[in-house]
Structure formats: structure tokens, C-alpha cells
C-alpha atoms as an extended CHARMM CRD file, in Angstrom:
* protein
*
       256  EXT
         1         1  UNK       CA             10.0440000000      -15.5710000000      -10.7380000000  PROA      1               0.0000000000
         2         2  UNK       CA              7.5270000000      -14.7480000000       -8.0420000000  PROA      2               0.0000000000
         3         3  UNK       CA              4.2820000000      -16.4320000000       -7.1380000000  PROA      3               0.0000000000
         4         4  UNK       CA              1.6490000000      -15.1300000000       -4.7590000000  PROA      4               0.0000000000
         5         5  UNK       CA             -1.8670000000      -16.3620000000       -4.1070000000  PROA      5               0.0000000000
         6         6  UNK       CA             -4.0430000000      -14.7980000000       -1.4790000000  PROA      6               0.0000000000
         7         7  UNK       CA             -6.3970000000      -17.7500000000       -1.1510000000  PROA      7               0.0000000000
         8         8  UNK       CA             -3.9660000000      -20.6630000000       -1.2100000000  PROA      8               0.0000000000
         9         9  UNK       CA             -1.8470000000      -22.3020000000        1.4710000000  PROA      9               0.0000000000
        10        10  UNK       CA              1.6470000000      -23.7260000000        1.0230000000  PROA      10              0.0000000000
        11        11  UNK       CA              0.2860000000      -27.1780000000        1.8350000000  PROA      11              0.0000000000
        12        12  UNK       CA             -2.1820000000      -26.9380000000       -1.0300000000  PROA      12              0.0000000000
        13        13  UNK       CA              0.5610000000      -25.8250000000       -3.4100000000  PROA      13              0.0000000000
        14        14  UNK       CA              2.6880000000      -28.8990000000       -2.6830000000  PROA      14              0.0000000000
        15        15  UNK       CA              0.0060000000      -31.3660000000       -3.6490000000  PROA      15              0.0000000000
        16        16  UNK       CA              0.9190000000      -33.6020000000       -6.5780000000  PROA      16              0.0000000000
        17        17  UNK       CA             -1.6900000000      -33.3890000000       -9.3350000000  PROA      17              0.0000000000
        18        18  UNK       CA             -0.4740000000      -36.1460000000      -11.6240000000  PROA      18              0.0000000000
        19        19  UNK       CA             -2.8400000000      -38.7540000000      -10.1590000000  PROA      19              0.0000000000
        20        20  UNK       CA             -5.9340000000      -36.5820000000       -9.9680000000  PROA      20              0.0000000000
        21        21  UNK       CA             -8.9550000000      -37.9280000000      -11.7980000000  PROA      21              0.0000000000
        22        22  UNK       CA            -11.1350000000      -35.7130000000      -13.9550000000  PROA      22              0.0000000000
        23        23  UNK       CA            -12.9330000000      -33.2530000000      -11.6920000000  PROA      23              0.0000000000
        24        24  UNK       CA            -16.1430000000      -31.5500000000      -12.7610000000  PROA      24              0.0000000000
        25        25  UNK       CA            -17.9870000000      -28.7940000000      -10.9780000000  PROA      25              0.0000000000
        26        26  UNK       CA            -20.6930000000      -30.2490000000       -8.7320000000  PROA      26              0.0000000000
        27        27  UNK       CA            -24.3850000000      -30.0150000000       -9.3780000000  PROA      27              0.0000000000
        28        28  UNK       CA            -25.5630000000      -27.3980000000       -8.5390000000  PROA      28              0.0000000000
        29        29  UNK       CA            -22.5970000000      -25.6800000000      -10.0950000000  PROA      29              0.0000000000
        30        30  UNK       CA            -20.1710000000      -24.0600000000       -7.6960000000  PROA      30              0.0000000000
        31        31  UNK       CA            -20.5680000000      -20.7580000000       -9.5030000000  PROA      31              0.0000000000
        32        32  UNK       CA            -24.2290000000      -20.5770000000       -8.5500000000  PROA      32              0.0000000000
        33        33  UNK       CA            -25.6520000000      -20.1180000000       -5.0170000000  PROA      33              0.0000000000
        34        34  UNK       CA            -23.5960000000      -21.8960000000       -2.3550000000  PROA      34              0.0000000000
        35        35  UNK       CA            -24.7010000000      -25.3600000000       -1.2730000000  PROA      35              0.0000000000
        36        36  UNK       CA            -23.2440000000      -28.0350000000        0.9990000000  PROA      36              0.0000000000
        37        37  UNK       CA            -21.1340000000      -29.1000000000       -1.9810000000  PROA      37              0.0000000000
        38        38  UNK       CA            -19.7500000000      -25.6160000000       -2.4130000000  PROA      38              0.0000000000
        39        39  UNK       CA            -18.4920000000      -24.1770000000        0.8850000000  PROA      39              0.0000000000
        40        40  UNK       CA            -17.7040000000      -20.5170000000        1.1710000000  PROA      40              0.0000000000
        41        41  UNK       CA            -14.0000000000      -19.7400000000        0.7400000000  PROA      41              0.0000000000
        42        42  UNK       CA            -13.7080000000      -18.7970000000        4.4160000000  PROA      42              0.0000000000
        43        43  UNK       CA            -14.6890000000      -22.3480000000        5.4060000000  PROA      43              0.0000000000
        44        44  UNK       CA            -11.4780000000      -23.8250000000        4.0290000000  PROA      44              0.0000000000
        45        45  UNK       CA             -9.1270000000      -25.0100000000        6.8200000000  PROA      45              0.0000000000
        46        46  UNK       CA             -6.0470000000      -23.3090000000        5.3620000000  PROA      46              0.0000000000
        47        47  UNK       CA             -7.6020000000      -19.8950000000        6.0210000000  PROA      47              0.0000000000
        48        48  UNK       CA             -6.7220000000      -19.5890000000        9.6990000000  PROA      48              0.0000000000
        49        49  UNK       CA             -8.4780000000      -16.2940000000       10.2590000000  PROA      49              0.0000000000
        50        50  UNK       CA            -10.3330000000      -13.6460000000        8.3390000000  PROA      50              0.0000000000
        51        51  UNK       CA             -7.9130000000      -10.9900000000        9.6050000000  PROA      51              0.0000000000
        52        52  UNK       CA             -4.8770000000      -12.9190000000        8.3300000000  PROA      52              0.0000000000
        53        53  UNK       CA             -6.5020000000      -13.5600000000        4.9850000000  PROA      53              0.0000000000
        54        54  UNK       CA             -7.4940000000       -9.9380000000        4.4280000000  PROA      54              0.0000000000
        55        55  UNK       CA             -3.9700000000       -8.7490000000        5.3420000000  PROA      55              0.0000000000
        56        56  UNK       CA             -2.2890000000      -11.1880000000        2.9330000000  PROA      56              0.0000000000
        57        57  UNK       CA             -4.7070000000      -10.3710000000        0.1610000000  PROA      57              0.0000000000
        58        58  UNK       CA             -4.2840000000       -6.6120000000        0.6190000000  PROA      58              0.0000000000
        59        59  UNK       CA             -0.4800000000       -6.9320000000        0.5340000000  PROA      59              0.0000000000
        60        60  UNK       CA             -0.6680000000       -8.7810000000       -2.7780000000  PROA      60              0.0000000000
        61        61  UNK       CA             -2.8550000000       -6.0860000000       -4.3040000000  PROA      61              0.0000000000
        62        62  UNK       CA             -0.6160000000       -3.2630000000       -3.0740000000  PROA      62              0.0000000000
        63        63  UNK       CA              2.4480000000       -4.8490000000       -4.6630000000  PROA      63              0.0000000000
        64        64  UNK       CA              0.8390000000       -4.5060000000       -8.0800000000  PROA      64              0.0000000000
        65        65  UNK       CA             -1.1630000000       -1.3030000000       -7.6010000000  PROA      65              0.0000000000
        66        66  UNK       CA              0.8510000000        1.1300000000       -5.4450000000  PROA      66              0.0000000000
        67        67  UNK       CA             -0.9330000000        4.1700000000       -4.0630000000  PROA      67              0.0000000000
        68        68  UNK       CA              1.2340000000        7.0330000000       -5.2540000000  PROA      68              0.0000000000
        69        69  UNK       CA              3.6370000000        5.8190000000       -7.8970000000  PROA      69              0.0000000000
        70        70  UNK       CA              3.6270000000        3.5690000000      -10.9060000000  PROA      70              0.0000000000
        71        71  UNK       CA              6.0060000000        0.6430000000      -10.9270000000  PROA      71              0.0000000000
        72        72  UNK       CA              5.7630000000        0.1600000000      -14.6930000000  PROA      72              0.0000000000
        73        73  UNK       CA              6.3050000000        2.2060000000      -17.8350000000  PROA      73              0.0000000000
        74        74  UNK       CA              3.5070000000        0.3830000000      -19.6660000000  PROA      74              0.0000000000
        75        75  UNK       CA              0.6880000000       -1.8620000000      -18.5440000000  PROA      75              0.0000000000
        76        76  UNK       CA             -2.1980000000       -3.6620000000      -20.2070000000  PROA      76              0.0000000000
        77        77  UNK       CA             -5.0940000000       -5.4600000000      -18.5660000000  PROA      77              0.0000000000
        78        78  UNK       CA             -6.5070000000       -8.2790000000      -20.6910000000  PROA      78              0.0000000000
        79        79  UNK       CA             -9.8550000000       -9.5930000000      -19.4100000000  PROA      79              0.0000000000
        80        80  UNK       CA            -10.7940000000      -13.0750000000      -20.6330000000  PROA      80              0.0000000000
        81        81  UNK       CA            -14.1850000000      -14.7600000000      -20.4440000000  PROA      81              0.0000000000
        82        82  UNK       CA            -16.4050000000      -16.8680000000      -22.7050000000  PROA      82              0.0000000000
        83        83  UNK       CA            -18.7320000000      -15.2540000000      -25.2190000000  PROA      83              0.0000000000
        84        84  UNK       CA            -21.4480000000      -17.6880000000      -24.1960000000  PROA      84              0.0000000000
        85        85  UNK       CA            -21.4960000000      -19.4260000000      -20.8060000000  PROA      85              0.0000000000
        86        86  UNK       CA            -23.6870000000      -20.1090000000      -17.7910000000  PROA      86              0.0000000000
        87        87  UNK       CA            -21.8760000000      -17.9430000000      -15.2260000000  PROA      87              0.0000000000
        88        88  UNK       CA            -22.7960000000      -14.3530000000      -16.0960000000  PROA      88              0.0000000000
        89        89  UNK       CA            -19.3360000000      -12.9820000000      -15.3040000000  PROA      89              0.0000000000
        90        90  UNK       CA            -19.8690000000       -9.8990000000      -17.4720000000  PROA      90              0.0000000000
        91        91  UNK       CA            -20.9360000000       -7.6370000000      -14.6120000000  PROA      91              0.0000000000
        92        92  UNK       CA            -17.8770000000       -8.3640000000      -12.4860000000  PROA      92              0.0000000000
        93        93  UNK       CA            -15.4880000000       -7.8300000000      -15.3880000000  PROA      93              0.0000000000
        94        94  UNK       CA            -17.1590000000       -4.5590000000      -16.3700000000  PROA      94              0.0000000000
        95        95  UNK       CA            -16.8770000000       -3.2660000000      -12.8010000000  PROA      95              0.0000000000
        96        96  UNK       CA            -13.2290000000       -4.2810000000      -12.4000000000  PROA      96              0.0000000000
        97        97  UNK       CA            -12.2630000000       -2.7650000000      -15.7340000000  PROA      97              0.0000000000
        98        98  UNK       CA            -14.1230000000        0.4540000000      -14.8600000000  PROA      98              0.0000000000
        99        99  UNK       CA            -12.2410000000        0.6460000000      -11.5760000000  PROA      99              0.0000000000
       100       100  UNK       CA             -8.8800000000        0.3860000000      -13.3280000000  PROA      100             0.0000000000
       101       101  UNK       CA             -9.9000000000        3.1640000000      -15.6930000000  PROA      101             0.0000000000
       102       102  UNK       CA            -11.2950000000        5.4540000000      -12.9920000000  PROA      102             0.0000000000
       103       103  UNK       CA             -8.6810000000        5.0830000000      -10.2690000000  PROA      103             0.0000000000
       104       104  UNK       CA             -5.5680000000        3.7640000000      -12.0030000000  PROA      104             0.0000000000
       105       105  UNK       CA             -5.7320000000        5.6930000000      -15.2950000000  PROA      105             0.0000000000
       106       106  UNK       CA             -6.2040000000        2.6740000000      -17.5300000000  PROA      106             0.0000000000
       107       107  UNK       CA             -8.1700000000        3.3740000000      -20.7090000000  PROA      107             0.0000000000
       108       108  UNK       CA             -9.0050000000        1.4700000000      -23.8610000000  PROA      108             0.0000000000
       109       109  UNK       CA             -7.3900000000        4.1210000000      -26.0500000000  PROA      109             0.0000000000
       110       110  UNK       CA             -4.3440000000        5.2580000000      -24.0390000000  PROA      110             0.0000000000
       111       111  UNK       CA             -0.8460000000        4.5010000000      -25.2490000000  PROA      111             0.0000000000
       112       112  UNK       CA              0.7650000000        3.2200000000      -22.0470000000  PROA      112             0.0000000000
       113       113  UNK       CA             -2.0030000000        1.9720000000      -19.7020000000  PROA      113             0.0000000000
       114       114  UNK       CA             -4.7340000000        0.1480000000      -21.5700000000  PROA      114             0.0000000000
       115       115  UNK       CA             -7.4410000000       -2.4950000000      -21.1980000000  PROA      115             0.0000000000
       116       116  UNK       CA             -9.1960000000       -4.9660000000      -23.4640000000  PROA      116             0.0000000000
       117       117  UNK       CA            -11.7800000000       -7.7270000000      -23.0690000000  PROA      117             0.0000000000
       118       118  UNK       CA            -11.4210000000      -10.9050000000      -25.1260000000  PROA      118             0.0000000000
       119       119  UNK       CA            -14.4740000000      -13.1570000000      -25.1580000000  PROA      119             0.0000000000
       120       120  UNK       CA            -13.4540000000      -16.6720000000      -26.1290000000  PROA      120             0.0000000000
       121       121  UNK       CA            -15.7490000000      -17.9160000000      -28.9120000000  PROA      121             0.0000000000
       122       122  UNK       CA            -17.5090000000      -21.1080000000      -27.9100000000  PROA      122             0.0000000000
       123       123  UNK       CA            -16.1860000000      -22.9530000000      -30.9510000000  PROA      123             0.0000000000
       124       124  UNK       CA            -13.9560000000      -25.9480000000      -31.6580000000  PROA      124             0.0000000000
       125       125  UNK       CA            -10.9890000000      -23.6950000000      -32.5320000000  PROA      125             0.0000000000
       126       126  UNK       CA            -11.2370000000      -21.5760000000      -29.3700000000  PROA      126             0.0000000000
       127       127  UNK       CA             -7.7020000000      -22.6310000000      -28.3380000000  PROA      127             0.0000000000
       128       128  UNK       CA             -6.1550000000      -21.1410000000      -31.4680000000  PROA      128             0.0000000000
       129       129  UNK       CA             -8.1670000000      -17.9280000000      -31.1190000000  PROA      129             0.0000000000
       130       130  UNK       CA             -7.0960000000      -17.3180000000      -27.5200000000  PROA      130             0.0000000000
       131       131  UNK       CA             -3.5190000000      -18.2760000000      -28.3780000000  PROA      131             0.0000000000
       132       132  UNK       CA             -3.4810000000      -15.6250000000      -31.0830000000  PROA      132             0.0000000000
       133       133  UNK       CA             -4.8250000000      -13.0000000000      -28.6880000000  PROA      133             0.0000000000
       134       134  UNK       CA             -2.1880000000      -13.8220000000      -26.0520000000  PROA      134             0.0000000000
       135       135  UNK       CA              0.6210000000      -13.6510000000      -28.6040000000  PROA      135             0.0000000000
       136       136  UNK       CA             -0.6680000000      -10.2950000000      -29.8400000000  PROA      136             0.0000000000
       137       137  UNK       CA             -0.8920000000       -8.8000000000      -26.3450000000  PROA      137             0.0000000000
       138       138  UNK       CA              2.4200000000      -10.2870000000      -25.2750000000  PROA      138             0.0000000000
       139       139  UNK       CA              4.2310000000       -8.7450000000      -28.2170000000  PROA      139             0.0000000000
       140       140  UNK       CA              2.6890000000       -5.3530000000      -27.5510000000  PROA      140             0.0000000000
       141       141  UNK       CA              2.7790000000       -5.1130000000      -23.7640000000  PROA      141             0.0000000000
       142       142  UNK       CA              5.2070000000       -7.5540000000      -22.1490000000  PROA      142             0.0000000000
       143       143  UNK       CA              8.4930000000       -7.2050000000      -24.0030000000  PROA      143             0.0000000000
       144       144  UNK       CA             10.4620000000       -5.1000000000      -21.5250000000  PROA      144             0.0000000000
       145       145  UNK       CA             11.3050000000       -5.5420000000      -17.8430000000  PROA      145             0.0000000000
       146       146  UNK       CA              9.4260000000       -2.3070000000      -17.1100000000  PROA      146             0.0000000000
       147       147  UNK       CA              6.1950000000       -3.6020000000      -18.7040000000  PROA      147             0.0000000000
       148       148  UNK       CA              3.2260000000       -5.2790000000      -16.9940000000  PROA      148             0.0000000000
       149       149  UNK       CA              0.6510000000       -7.5340000000      -18.6140000000  PROA      149             0.0000000000
       150       150  UNK       CA             -2.3700000000       -8.3420000000      -16.4390000000  PROA      150             0.0000000000
       151       151  UNK       CA             -4.3300000000      -11.4030000000      -17.5340000000  PROA      151             0.0000000000
       152       152  UNK       CA             -7.6990000000      -11.9480000000      -15.8560000000  PROA      152             0.0000000000
       153       153  UNK       CA             -9.8850000000      -15.0010000000      -16.3620000000  PROA      153             0.0000000000
       154       154  UNK       CA            -13.3820000000      -15.4650000000      -15.0260000000  PROA      154             0.0000000000
       155       155  UNK       CA            -15.1000000000      -18.7590000000      -15.7970000000  PROA      155             0.0000000000
       156       156  UNK       CA            -15.2170000000      -22.4940000000      -15.2130000000  PROA      156             0.0000000000
       157       157  UNK       CA            -12.0170000000      -24.3930000000      -14.4650000000  PROA      157             0.0000000000
       158       158  UNK       CA            -11.1600000000      -28.0440000000      -13.7760000000  PROA      158             0.0000000000
       159       159  UNK       CA             -8.2880000000      -30.5250000000      -13.8990000000  PROA      159             0.0000000000
       160       160  UNK       CA             -8.0320000000      -33.3290000000      -16.4210000000  PROA      160             0.0000000000
       161       161  UNK       CA             -6.4910000000      -36.7400000000      -15.7900000000  PROA      161             0.0000000000
       162       162  UNK       CA             -3.0300000000      -35.4260000000      -16.6780000000  PROA      162             0.0000000000
       163       163  UNK       CA             -3.3010000000      -32.6020000000      -14.1580000000  PROA      163             0.0000000000
       164       164  UNK       CA             -3.7340000000      -30.0030000000      -16.8940000000  PROA      164             0.0000000000
       165       165  UNK       CA             -5.8700000000      -26.9440000000      -16.2620000000  PROA      165             0.0000000000
       166       166  UNK       CA             -8.9590000000      -26.8820000000      -18.4640000000  PROA      166             0.0000000000
       167       167  UNK       CA            -11.0950000000      -23.7930000000      -19.0040000000  PROA      167             0.0000000000
       168       168  UNK       CA            -14.6180000000      -24.4120000000      -20.2520000000  PROA      168             0.0000000000
       169       169  UNK       CA            -17.7780000000      -22.4870000000      -21.0420000000  PROA      169             0.0000000000
       170       170  UNK       CA            -20.6010000000      -24.5290000000      -19.5130000000  PROA      170             0.0000000000
       171       171  UNK       CA            -20.9850000000      -26.8990000000      -16.6080000000  PROA      171             0.0000000000
       172       172  UNK       CA            -22.1560000000      -29.6320000000      -18.9520000000  PROA      172             0.0000000000
       173       173  UNK       CA            -24.0770000000      -30.3970000000      -22.1560000000  PROA      173             0.0000000000
       174       174  UNK       CA            -27.4000000000      -29.7630000000      -20.4040000000  PROA      174             0.0000000000
       175       175  UNK       CA            -26.3930000000      -26.1160000000      -19.8860000000  PROA      175             0.0000000000
       176       176  UNK       CA            -24.9520000000      -25.5520000000      -23.3750000000  PROA      176             0.0000000000
       177       177  UNK       CA            -27.0920000000      -24.4740000000      -26.2680000000  PROA      177             0.0000000000
       178       178  UNK       CA            -28.2960000000      -27.4090000000      -28.3240000000  PROA      178             0.0000000000
       179       179  UNK       CA            -27.0700000000      -29.8520000000      -25.7000000000  PROA      179             0.0000000000
       180       180  UNK       CA            -23.6150000000      -29.9370000000      -27.2640000000  PROA      180             0.0000000000
       181       181  UNK       CA            -20.4310000000      -30.6020000000      -25.3320000000  PROA      181             0.0000000000
       182       182  UNK       CA            -19.2330000000      -27.2750000000      -23.9210000000  PROA      182             0.0000000000
       183       183  UNK       CA            -16.2970000000      -25.5410000000      -25.5450000000  PROA      183             0.0000000000
       184       184  UNK       CA            -13.0500000000      -25.9880000000      -23.6090000000  PROA      184             0.0000000000
       185       185  UNK       CA             -9.3200000000      -25.3220000000      -23.9160000000  PROA      185             0.0000000000
       186       186  UNK       CA             -6.1160000000      -26.4000000000      -22.2100000000  PROA      186             0.0000000000
       187       187  UNK       CA             -4.7240000000      -23.4300000000      -20.2920000000  PROA      187             0.0000000000
       188       188  UNK       CA             -1.6410000000      -25.3950000000      -19.2060000000  PROA      188             0.0000000000
       189       189  UNK       CA             -0.5690000000      -25.5790000000      -22.8540000000  PROA      189             0.0000000000
       190       190  UNK       CA             -1.4140000000      -21.9320000000      -23.4810000000  PROA      190             0.0000000000
       191       191  UNK       CA              0.8030000000      -20.7100000000      -20.6540000000  PROA      191             0.0000000000
       192       192  UNK       CA              3.8420000000      -21.4040000000      -22.8050000000  PROA      192             0.0000000000
       193       193  UNK       CA              2.7090000000      -18.5490000000      -25.0300000000  PROA      193             0.0000000000
       194       194  UNK       CA              3.5900000000      -15.9980000000      -22.3510000000  PROA      194             0.0000000000
       195       195  UNK       CA              6.3500000000      -17.8030000000      -20.4670000000  PROA      195             0.0000000000
       196       196  UNK       CA              9.3950000000      -16.4190000000      -22.2700000000  PROA      196             0.0000000000
       197       197  UNK       CA              8.5980000000      -12.7010000000      -22.3570000000  PROA      197             0.0000000000
       198       198  UNK       CA             10.9060000000      -10.4550000000      -20.3180000000  PROA      198             0.0000000000
       199       199  UNK       CA              8.0560000000       -8.3200000000      -19.0160000000  PROA      199             0.0000000000
       200       200  UNK       CA              6.0980000000       -8.8390000000      -15.8170000000  PROA      200             0.0000000000
       201       201  UNK       CA              2.8510000000      -10.7890000000      -15.8080000000  PROA      201             0.0000000000
       202       202  UNK       CA              0.0650000000      -10.8090000000      -13.2370000000  PROA      202             0.0000000000
       203       203  UNK       CA             -2.4880000000      -13.6140000000      -13.5320000000  PROA      203             0.0000000000
       204       204  UNK       CA             -5.8270000000      -13.0420000000      -11.8010000000  PROA      204             0.0000000000
       205       205  UNK       CA             -7.7830000000      -16.2750000000      -11.9890000000  PROA      205             0.0000000000
       206       206  UNK       CA            -11.3370000000      -16.4570000000      -10.6740000000  PROA      206             0.0000000000
       207       207  UNK       CA            -12.1880000000      -20.1120000000      -11.2580000000  PROA      207             0.0000000000
       208       208  UNK       CA            -12.1930000000      -23.4700000000       -9.5430000000  PROA      208             0.0000000000
       209       209  UNK       CA             -8.7680000000      -25.1200000000       -8.9860000000  PROA      209             0.0000000000
       210       210  UNK       CA             -7.1000000000      -21.8170000000       -9.9040000000  PROA      210             0.0000000000
       211       211  UNK       CA             -3.6710000000      -22.4680000000       -8.3730000000  PROA      211             0.0000000000
       212       212  UNK       CA             -2.9790000000      -25.3860000000      -10.6970000000  PROA      212             0.0000000000
       213       213  UNK       CA             -4.4160000000      -23.3530000000      -13.5390000000  PROA      213             0.0000000000
       214       214  UNK       CA             -1.9230000000      -20.5960000000      -12.8100000000  PROA      214             0.0000000000
       215       215  UNK       CA              1.0810000000      -22.7310000000      -11.9460000000  PROA      215             0.0000000000
       216       216  UNK       CA              4.3720000000      -21.2290000000      -13.1190000000  PROA      216             0.0000000000
       217       217  UNK       CA              7.4320000000      -23.0920000000      -14.3150000000  PROA      217             0.0000000000
       218       218  UNK       CA             11.0430000000      -22.5100000000      -13.3320000000  PROA      218             0.0000000000
       219       219  UNK       CA             12.0660000000      -21.5690000000      -16.8800000000  PROA      219             0.0000000000
       220       220  UNK       CA              9.6940000000      -18.5940000000      -16.9880000000  PROA      220             0.0000000000
       221       221  UNK       CA             11.3760000000      -15.2260000000      -17.4440000000  PROA      221             0.0000000000
       222       222  UNK       CA             10.5430000000      -11.9650000000      -15.6870000000  PROA      222             0.0000000000
       223       223  UNK       CA              8.4160000000      -11.5530000000      -12.5880000000  PROA      223             0.0000000000
       224       224  UNK       CA              5.2180000000      -13.5710000000      -12.6280000000  PROA      224             0.0000000000
       225       225  UNK       CA              2.5470000000      -13.0400000000       -9.9580000000  PROA      225             0.0000000000
       226       226  UNK       CA             -0.6400000000      -14.9780000000       -9.2940000000  PROA      226             0.0000000000
       227       227  UNK       CA             -3.8190000000      -13.9330000000       -7.4950000000  PROA      227             0.0000000000
       228       228  UNK       CA             -5.9280000000      -17.1000000000       -7.3480000000  PROA      228             0.0000000000
       229       229  UNK       CA             -9.4940000000      -17.6180000000       -6.2190000000  PROA      229             0.0000000000
       230       230  UNK       CA             -8.8860000000      -21.2040000000       -5.0670000000  PROA      230             0.0000000000
       231       231  UNK       CA             -6.3360000000      -23.9070000000       -4.3580000000  PROA      231             0.0000000000
       232       232  UNK       CA             -5.4650000000      -26.9320000000       -6.4360000000  PROA      232             0.0000000000
       233       233  UNK       CA             -8.3230000000      -28.9500000000       -5.0180000000  PROA      233             0.0000000000
       234       234  UNK       CA            -10.6740000000      -26.1290000000       -4.0780000000  PROA      234             0.0000000000
       235       235  UNK       CA            -13.7410000000      -24.6820000000       -5.7390000000  PROA      235             0.0000000000
       236       236  UNK       CA            -14.8980000000      -21.0760000000       -5.6270000000  PROA      236             0.0000000000
       237       237  UNK       CA            -18.0470000000      -19.4120000000       -4.4150000000  PROA      237             0.0000000000
       238       238  UNK       CA            -18.7150000000      -18.1860000000       -7.9360000000  PROA      238             0.0000000000
       239       239  UNK       CA            -20.3560000000      -14.9820000000       -9.1400000000  PROA      239             0.0000000000
       240       240  UNK       CA            -21.7920000000      -13.2830000000       -6.0700000000  PROA      240             0.0000000000
       241       241  UNK       CA            -21.2200000000      -10.3640000000       -3.7330000000  PROA      241             0.0000000000
       242       242  UNK       CA            -18.6290000000      -12.5330000000       -1.9540000000  PROA      242             0.0000000000
       243       243  UNK       CA            -16.7550000000      -13.6390000000       -5.0590000000  PROA      243             0.0000000000
       244       244  UNK       CA            -13.0150000000      -13.3580000000       -5.5160000000  PROA      244             0.0000000000
       245       245  UNK       CA            -13.3700000000      -10.6480000000       -8.1240000000  PROA      245             0.0000000000
       246       246  UNK       CA            -15.6220000000       -8.6140000000       -5.8300000000  PROA      246             0.0000000000
       247       247  UNK       CA            -12.9850000000       -8.9430000000       -3.0970000000  PROA      247             0.0000000000
       248       248  UNK       CA            -10.3600000000       -7.5700000000       -5.4930000000  PROA      248             0.0000000000
       249       249  UNK       CA            -12.6050000000       -4.6380000000       -6.3520000000  PROA      249             0.0000000000
       250       250  UNK       CA            -13.1540000000       -3.8200000000       -2.6750000000  PROA      250             0.0000000000
       251       251  UNK       CA             -9.4250000000       -3.9610000000       -1.9050000000  PROA      251             0.0000000000
       252       252  UNK       CA             -8.5260000000       -1.7650000000       -4.8770000000  PROA      252             0.0000000000
       253       253  UNK       CA            -11.0410000000        0.8160000000       -3.7270000000  PROA      253             0.0000000000
       254       254  UNK       CA             -9.4010000000        0.8360000000       -0.3040000000  PROA      254             0.0000000000
       255       255  UNK       CA             -6.1270000000        1.8800000000       -1.9020000000  PROA      255             0.0000000000
       256       256  UNK       CA             -7.6050000000        5.2240000000       -2.9210000000  PROA      256             0.0000000000
């Protein structure tokens, strides 16, 4: 089992989350223009220098996407977002998927290197729908040690009182259509769906509190890697030219 996170320090990873109270994104939401409540990622004290951060981040990208050779016989990139939210992540996902297709020979129709985009329906049974999608992709693309399943999530994230990672569609009822409580699901529970496959899994999580959201357990099989936009107690800069996903896109382009 392997875990890497370009944005997160060891100190942040050691923090116990069992006593954390429910944390909601601030108002204005962290995913919208930066305010005093939402510092830029480079303001966090665990990022000692921009040079060090860029070097660590680039190394993590290169491990998964080598320049000249393929490390895997088969790979699938599953992009996950909400079908209705207040973040407008569609543009970033489209650009990242297009980059994989153009420079790394991923296509939607190919046999061995493919992509798909699953938009979580903002409904009460969203957990079961995403669980079914993960099981389907796991069984197709992560059965062998030479396989790679990339799972990308772009959206809201928070911790509940039990320290579980919660994904949700809207910042609050005021942002959701009809003023209803926003759809949400427990990603900590869903991780068990992919934990026992022999294949390799890369989680790319662009959300608040992403390290806890992507935490791996000792019983997981295969090699599991994490590229996280934030630490256990950190929020992200959101959808912008300086977002985590945009940083990934820039680094991947540099590999060409």
C-alpha cells in the first residue's frame, strides 16, 4: 500500500479526526473566490516553499504518468462529480479528460485505456448509485496487478462528527433547488467497495478535507495512491485558475 499527497504534510496526516465536530464550508463558500476565510493553498504553513511543493507534486504525477512507457496493461479514468451543484466543476473535468485522451492515449471507446464521467444524481439514493458505478468499474478495470483505476472527484467535502468523509452537492439548502437539504453521501463507507481489488488505484480528490476523504486502510490490497487538494483540516481554493485540478493539468502538460 502506498499513499502520496502533494498538498499534505505528515503532521496533518497524524491528526486524530474522531473528535472533530461537523465542519461546513464557510460562507462565502471556499469553492468560490478566495476570502479571508479561504486562504490560498500556498498560505498553509506546511508548504515550506513553492519550489519544494512543485517538486513533490511533479514527482507524484510522474510516478503515475511516465513519459515514455506505460506502467500498466489496462487503465481507466473515472471522473466523478454531481449532476447538479453550485461549483461548476464541469470545465475542469472536461479539460483533464481531454488531456488524458490527447497526450496519454485514453479514449472513451478504447479497449485498454478508457475514460468515463459519472455524475452523481442529486437524489436520496445517490449512495447506492455511486456504489454500483464503483463496483462496475472495479470489476472491469482493477482486477489484476497490472491494472490501474483512476478515480477523480471534484466537489464539496466535509467531515461529520464521526470523522467520516462526506461528499455533498451544495453548500447548503439556500443554494439547492427548492431550498431542500443538499444530496450527500458517505465516501468513507464507499471506499470499502474498492479496497479489496488486486489492481492499482489512484485517487485524485479536489475537495475540502481531502486527505481524510482519501484515507487508506492497512487491509487494502494492491498499490493505492492519493493526490489530495487539501489536508484533514484544510479547505481548497476551489474552481479557479489556481485550483488543484488546474495544477494537475499544468504538470501533465509539462511531461510532454
